[in-house]
Amino acid sequence: ALDGQGVRSDGPILEGFIGYNEALVKREFDTAKAESILHEAGWRDSNQNGTRDKDGQELEFTLRTTDFPEHQKTAEILQEEWAKIGAKLTIETYDSTELQQAYIRPRNYSMLLFGEIVGHDPDPYVYWHSTQIKDPGLNLTSFKNKSVDTLLDEARKTDDKQQRTVKYLDFQNRIAEEIPAIFLYTPTYSFGVSSSV
């Protein structure tokens, strides 16, 4: 999807930023394990159409995303991978304004493929604090955890880099335990620069 111009991302704080957790649990794609979990939960392909079902309900999701080529291609890859385990993924793409107004602001989605723009200070408060669940907040997962709220509040109140690092490490571990979102990648950007610079 990125023509090789990206790196895997496993958590909410990127490598090179304060509090990045190199030891964060990295989940690998495991088709056999996914199939086993679904099978044990009663999701079977009873009519042999390639999509699992349970109690008359097919295992089907709708993924909303932007019409950016990168997001469209990523969604198509996800669709192919989910089909391998018998889950049907319907992709709906919108221009960014429509996606924001009609779906993101009212939190009208079951699955969303979207990116975050992180500044030099990776303060994750706006994306993960429970006070940011409703618009205009950016907690798009509607994640709510009192311990995480406390960690993010405390990290914002200090300029001590070591204290912030400790808070962010704990924050990332809690996100990794609860899995409110699946982190995919960070695009890399190349810039042409004069040789005199």
CSV table of C-alpha atoms in Angstrom, one decimal:
chain,number,residue,atom,x,y,z
A,1,ALA,CA,0.0,0.0,0.0
A,2,LEU,CA,2.9,2.3,0.6
A,3,ASP,CA,5.3,1.1,-2.1
A,4,GLY,CA,7.7,0.1,0.7
A,5,GLN,CA,7.7,3.6,2.2
A,6,GLY,CA,6.5,2.7,5.7
A,7,VAL,CA,7.3,0.9,8.9
A,8,ARG,CA,5.2,-1.4,11.1
A,9,SER,CA,3.6,0.2,14.1
A,10,ASP,CA,2.6,-1.7,17.2
A,11,GLY,CA,1.4,1.0,19.5
A,12,PRO,CA,0.2,4.6,20.0
A,13,ILE,CA,3.7,6.1,20.5
A,14,LEU,CA,6.1,5.9,17.5
A,15,GLU,CA,9.8,5.0,17.6
A,16,GLY,CA,12.0,7.9,18.3
A,17,PHE,CA,9.4,9.8,20.4
A,18,ILE,CA,9.5,10.2,24.2
A,19,GLY,CA,8.1,7.2,25.9
A,20,TYR,CA,8.4,4.8,23.0
A,21,ASN,CA,8.2,1.2,24.3
A,22,GLU,CA,10.5,-1.0,22.4
A,23,ALA,CA,9.5,-4.0,24.5
A,24,LEU,CA,5.8,-3.6,23.7
A,25,VAL,CA,4.0,-6.8,22.9
A,26,LYS,CA,4.0,-7.3,19.1
A,27,ARG,CA,1.1,-9.4,17.8
A,28,GLU,CA,1.8,-11.4,14.8
A,29,PHE,CA,-0.8,-12.3,12.1
A,30,ASP,CA,-1.8,-15.9,12.8
A,31,THR,CA,-4.5,-17.3,10.5
A,32,ALA,CA,-4.6,-20.7,12.2
A,33,LYS,CA,-5.1,-19.1,15.7
A,34,ALA,CA,-7.8,-16.7,14.4
A,35,GLU,CA,-9.6,-19.7,12.8
A,36,SER,CA,-9.4,-21.7,16.0
A,37,ILE,CA,-10.8,-18.8,18.1
A,38,LEU,CA,-13.7,-18.2,15.7
A,39,HIS,CA,-14.4,-22.0,15.5
A,40,GLU,CA,-14.4,-22.3,19.3
A,41,ALA,CA,-16.8,-19.3,19.6
A,42,GLY,CA,-19.2,-21.0,17.2
A,43,TRP,CA,-18.5,-19.2,14.0
A,44,ARG,CA,-18.6,-21.8,11.2
A,45,ASP,CA,-19.2,-21.7,7.5
A,46,SER,CA,-22.4,-23.7,7.6
A,47,ASN,CA,-23.5,-23.0,4.0
A,48,GLN,CA,-20.0,-23.3,2.6
A,49,ASN,CA,-20.1,-19.8,1.0
A,50,GLY,CA,-16.7,-18.8,2.3
A,51,THR,CA,-18.1,-16.6,5.1
A,52,ARG,CA,-18.5,-17.8,8.7
A,53,ASP,CA,-21.9,-17.6,10.3
A,54,LYS,CA,-23.5,-18.1,13.7
A,55,ASP,CA,-27.2,-18.2,14.6
A,56,GLY,CA,-28.1,-17.0,11.1
A,57,GLN,CA,-25.7,-14.0,11.3
A,58,GLU,CA,-22.7,-13.8,8.9
A,59,LEU,CA,-19.4,-12.7,10.2
A,60,GLU,CA,-19.4,-9.4,8.3
A,61,PHE,CA,-18.0,-6.0,9.0
A,62,THR,CA,-18.1,-2.6,7.3
A,63,LEU,CA,-14.9,-0.6,7.2
A,64,ARG,CA,-15.1,3.1,6.5
A,65,THR,CA,-12.1,5.0,5.3
A,66,THR,CA,-11.0,7.9,3.2
A,67,ASP,CA,-10.7,7.8,-0.6
A,68,PHE,CA,-6.9,8.3,-0.3
A,69,PRO,CA,-5.2,5.7,-2.5
A,70,GLU,CA,-3.0,4.5,0.5
A,71,HIS,CA,-6.1,3.9,2.6
A,72,GLN,CA,-8.0,2.2,-0.2
A,73,LYS,CA,-5.2,-0.2,-0.9
A,74,THR,CA,-4.7,-0.9,2.8
A,75,ALA,CA,-8.4,-1.6,3.2
A,76,GLU,CA,-8.2,-4.0,0.2
A,77,ILE,CA,-5.3,-5.9,1.8
A,78,LEU,CA,-7.3,-6.1,5.1
A,79,GLN,CA,-10.3,-7.4,3.1
A,80,GLU,CA,-8.2,-10.1,1.5
A,81,GLU,CA,-6.6,-11.2,4.8
A,82,TRP,CA,-9.9,-11.3,6.7
A,83,ALA,CA,-11.5,-13.3,3.9
A,84,LYS,CA,-8.9,-16.0,4.6
A,85,ILE,CA,-10.4,-16.6,8.0
A,86,GLY,CA,-14.0,-16.4,6.7
A,87,ALA,CA,-14.8,-12.8,7.7
A,88,LYS,CA,-16.5,-10.6,5.1
A,89,LEU,CA,-15.2,-7.0,5.0
A,90,THR,CA,-17.2,-4.4,3.1
A,91,ILE,CA,-15.2,-1.3,2.3
A,92,GLU,CA,-16.9,2.1,2.1
A,93,THR,CA,-14.7,5.1,1.0
A,94,TYR,CA,-15.5,8.8,1.3
A,95,ASP,CA,-13.7,12.0,0.7
A,96,SER,CA,-12.1,13.2,4.0
A,97,THR,CA,-14.7,16.0,4.6
A,98,GLU,CA,-17.7,13.6,4.2
A,99,LEU,CA,-16.0,10.9,6.3
A,100,GLN,CA,-15.3,13.5,9.1
A,101,GLN,CA,-18.8,15.1,9.1
A,102,ALA,CA,-21.1,12.1,8.5
A,103,TYR,CA,-19.2,9.4,10.2
A,104,ILE,CA,-16.3,10.4,12.5
A,105,ARG,CA,-17.9,13.3,14.3
A,106,PRO,CA,-21.1,11.4,15.2
A,107,ARG,CA,-19.0,8.2,15.8
A,108,ASN,CA,-21.0,6.4,13.1
A,109,TYR,CA,-18.9,3.4,12.3
A,110,SER,CA,-18.1,-0.1,13.5
A,111,MET,CA,-14.7,-0.1,11.9
A,112,LEU,CA,-12.6,2.9,10.8
A,113,LEU,CA,-9.3,3.0,9.0
A,114,PHE,CA,-7.8,6.4,9.7
A,115,GLY,CA,-4.5,8.0,10.5
A,116,GLU,CA,-3.3,10.2,13.3
A,117,ILE,CA,-0.9,13.2,12.8
A,118,VAL,CA,1.5,13.2,15.8
A,119,GLY,CA,3.5,16.3,16.6
A,120,HIS,CA,7.0,16.5,18.0
A,121,ASP,CA,5.6,15.9,21.5
A,122,PRO,CA,3.6,12.7,21.1
A,123,ASP,CA,1.1,13.7,23.8
A,124,PRO,CA,-1.6,11.0,23.2
A,125,TYR,CA,-4.2,12.6,25.5
A,126,VAL,CA,-6.5,13.8,22.7
A,127,TYR,CA,-6.6,10.3,21.2
A,128,TRP,CA,-6.9,8.1,24.3
A,129,HIS,CA,-8.3,10.1,27.2
A,130,SER,CA,-12.0,9.3,28.1
A,131,THR,CA,-12.9,13.0,28.0
A,132,GLN,CA,-12.1,13.0,24.3
A,133,ILE,CA,-14.6,10.3,23.3
A,134,LYS,CA,-17.2,12.7,22.0
A,135,ASP,CA,-16.7,15.2,19.2
A,136,PRO,CA,-14.7,17.4,19.0
A,137,GLY,CA,-12.4,15.0,20.9
A,138,LEU,CA,-10.3,12.5,18.8
A,139,ASN,CA,-10.7,9.4,20.9
A,140,LEU,CA,-12.1,7.6,17.9
A,141,THR,CA,-12.1,4.2,19.6
A,142,SER,CA,-14.3,5.4,22.5
A,143,PHE,CA,-11.7,3.9,24.8
A,144,LYS,CA,-12.3,4.5,28.4
A,145,ASN,CA,-10.0,3.4,31.2
A,146,LYS,CA,-9.5,5.3,34.5
A,147,SER,CA,-5.9,4.2,34.9
A,148,VAL,CA,-5.0,5.4,31.4
A,149,ASP,CA,-6.8,8.7,32.1
A,150,THR,CA,-4.7,9.2,35.2
A,151,LEU,CA,-1.4,8.3,33.4
A,152,LEU,CA,-2.2,10.8,30.6
A,153,ASP,CA,-3.2,13.5,33.1
A,154,GLU,CA,0.0,13.1,35.1
A,155,ALA,CA,2.2,13.0,32.0
A,156,ARG,CA,0.8,16.3,30.9
A,157,LYS,CA,1.4,17.9,34.2
A,158,THR,CA,5.2,17.4,34.3
A,159,ASP,CA,8.0,18.5,32.1
A,160,ASP,CA,10.3,15.9,33.6
A,161,LYS,CA,11.2,13.7,30.6
A,162,GLN,CA,11.9,10.6,32.8
A,163,GLN,CA,8.6,10.8,34.6
A,164,ARG,CA,6.7,11.3,31.3
A,165,THR,CA,8.6,8.3,29.8
A,166,VAL,CA,7.5,6.1,32.7
A,167,LYS,CA,3.9,7.2,32.4
A,168,TYR,CA,3.9,6.6,28.6
A,169,LEU,CA,5.4,3.2,28.9
A,170,ASP,CA,2.7,2.2,31.4
A,171,PHE,CA,0.0,3.7,29.1
A,172,GLN,CA,1.2,1.7,26.1
A,173,ASN,CA,1.2,-1.5,28.1
A,174,ARG,CA,-2.4,-0.9,29.1
A,175,ILE,CA,-3.4,-0.2,25.5
A,176,ALA,CA,-1.6,-3.4,24.4
A,177,GLU,CA,-3.5,-5.4,27.0
A,178,GLU,CA,-7.0,-4.1,26.0
A,179,ILE,CA,-6.4,-3.7,22.3
A,180,PRO,CA,-9.0,-0.9,21.6
A,181,ALA,CA,-7.3,-0.4,18.2
A,182,ILE,CA,-5.1,-2.3,15.8
A,183,PHE,CA,-2.0,-0.3,14.8
A,184,LEU,CA,-0.8,-0.9,11.3
A,185,TYR,CA,2.0,1.3,10.0
A,186,THR,CA,3.6,4.7,9.9
A,187,PRO,CA,4.3,6.1,6.5
A,188,THR,CA,7.7,7.5,5.7
A,189,TYR,CA,8.1,10.6,3.7
A,190,SER,CA,11.0,11.5,1.4
A,191,PHE,CA,12.0,15.1,0.7
A,192,GLY,CA,14.2,16.3,-2.0
A,193,VAL,CA,17.0,18.5,-0.5
A,194,SER,CA,19.7,20.5,-2.2
A,195,SER,CA,23.2,19.0,-1.8
A,196,SER,CA,24.3,22.4,-0.3
A,197,VAL,CA,22.0,21.8,2.7
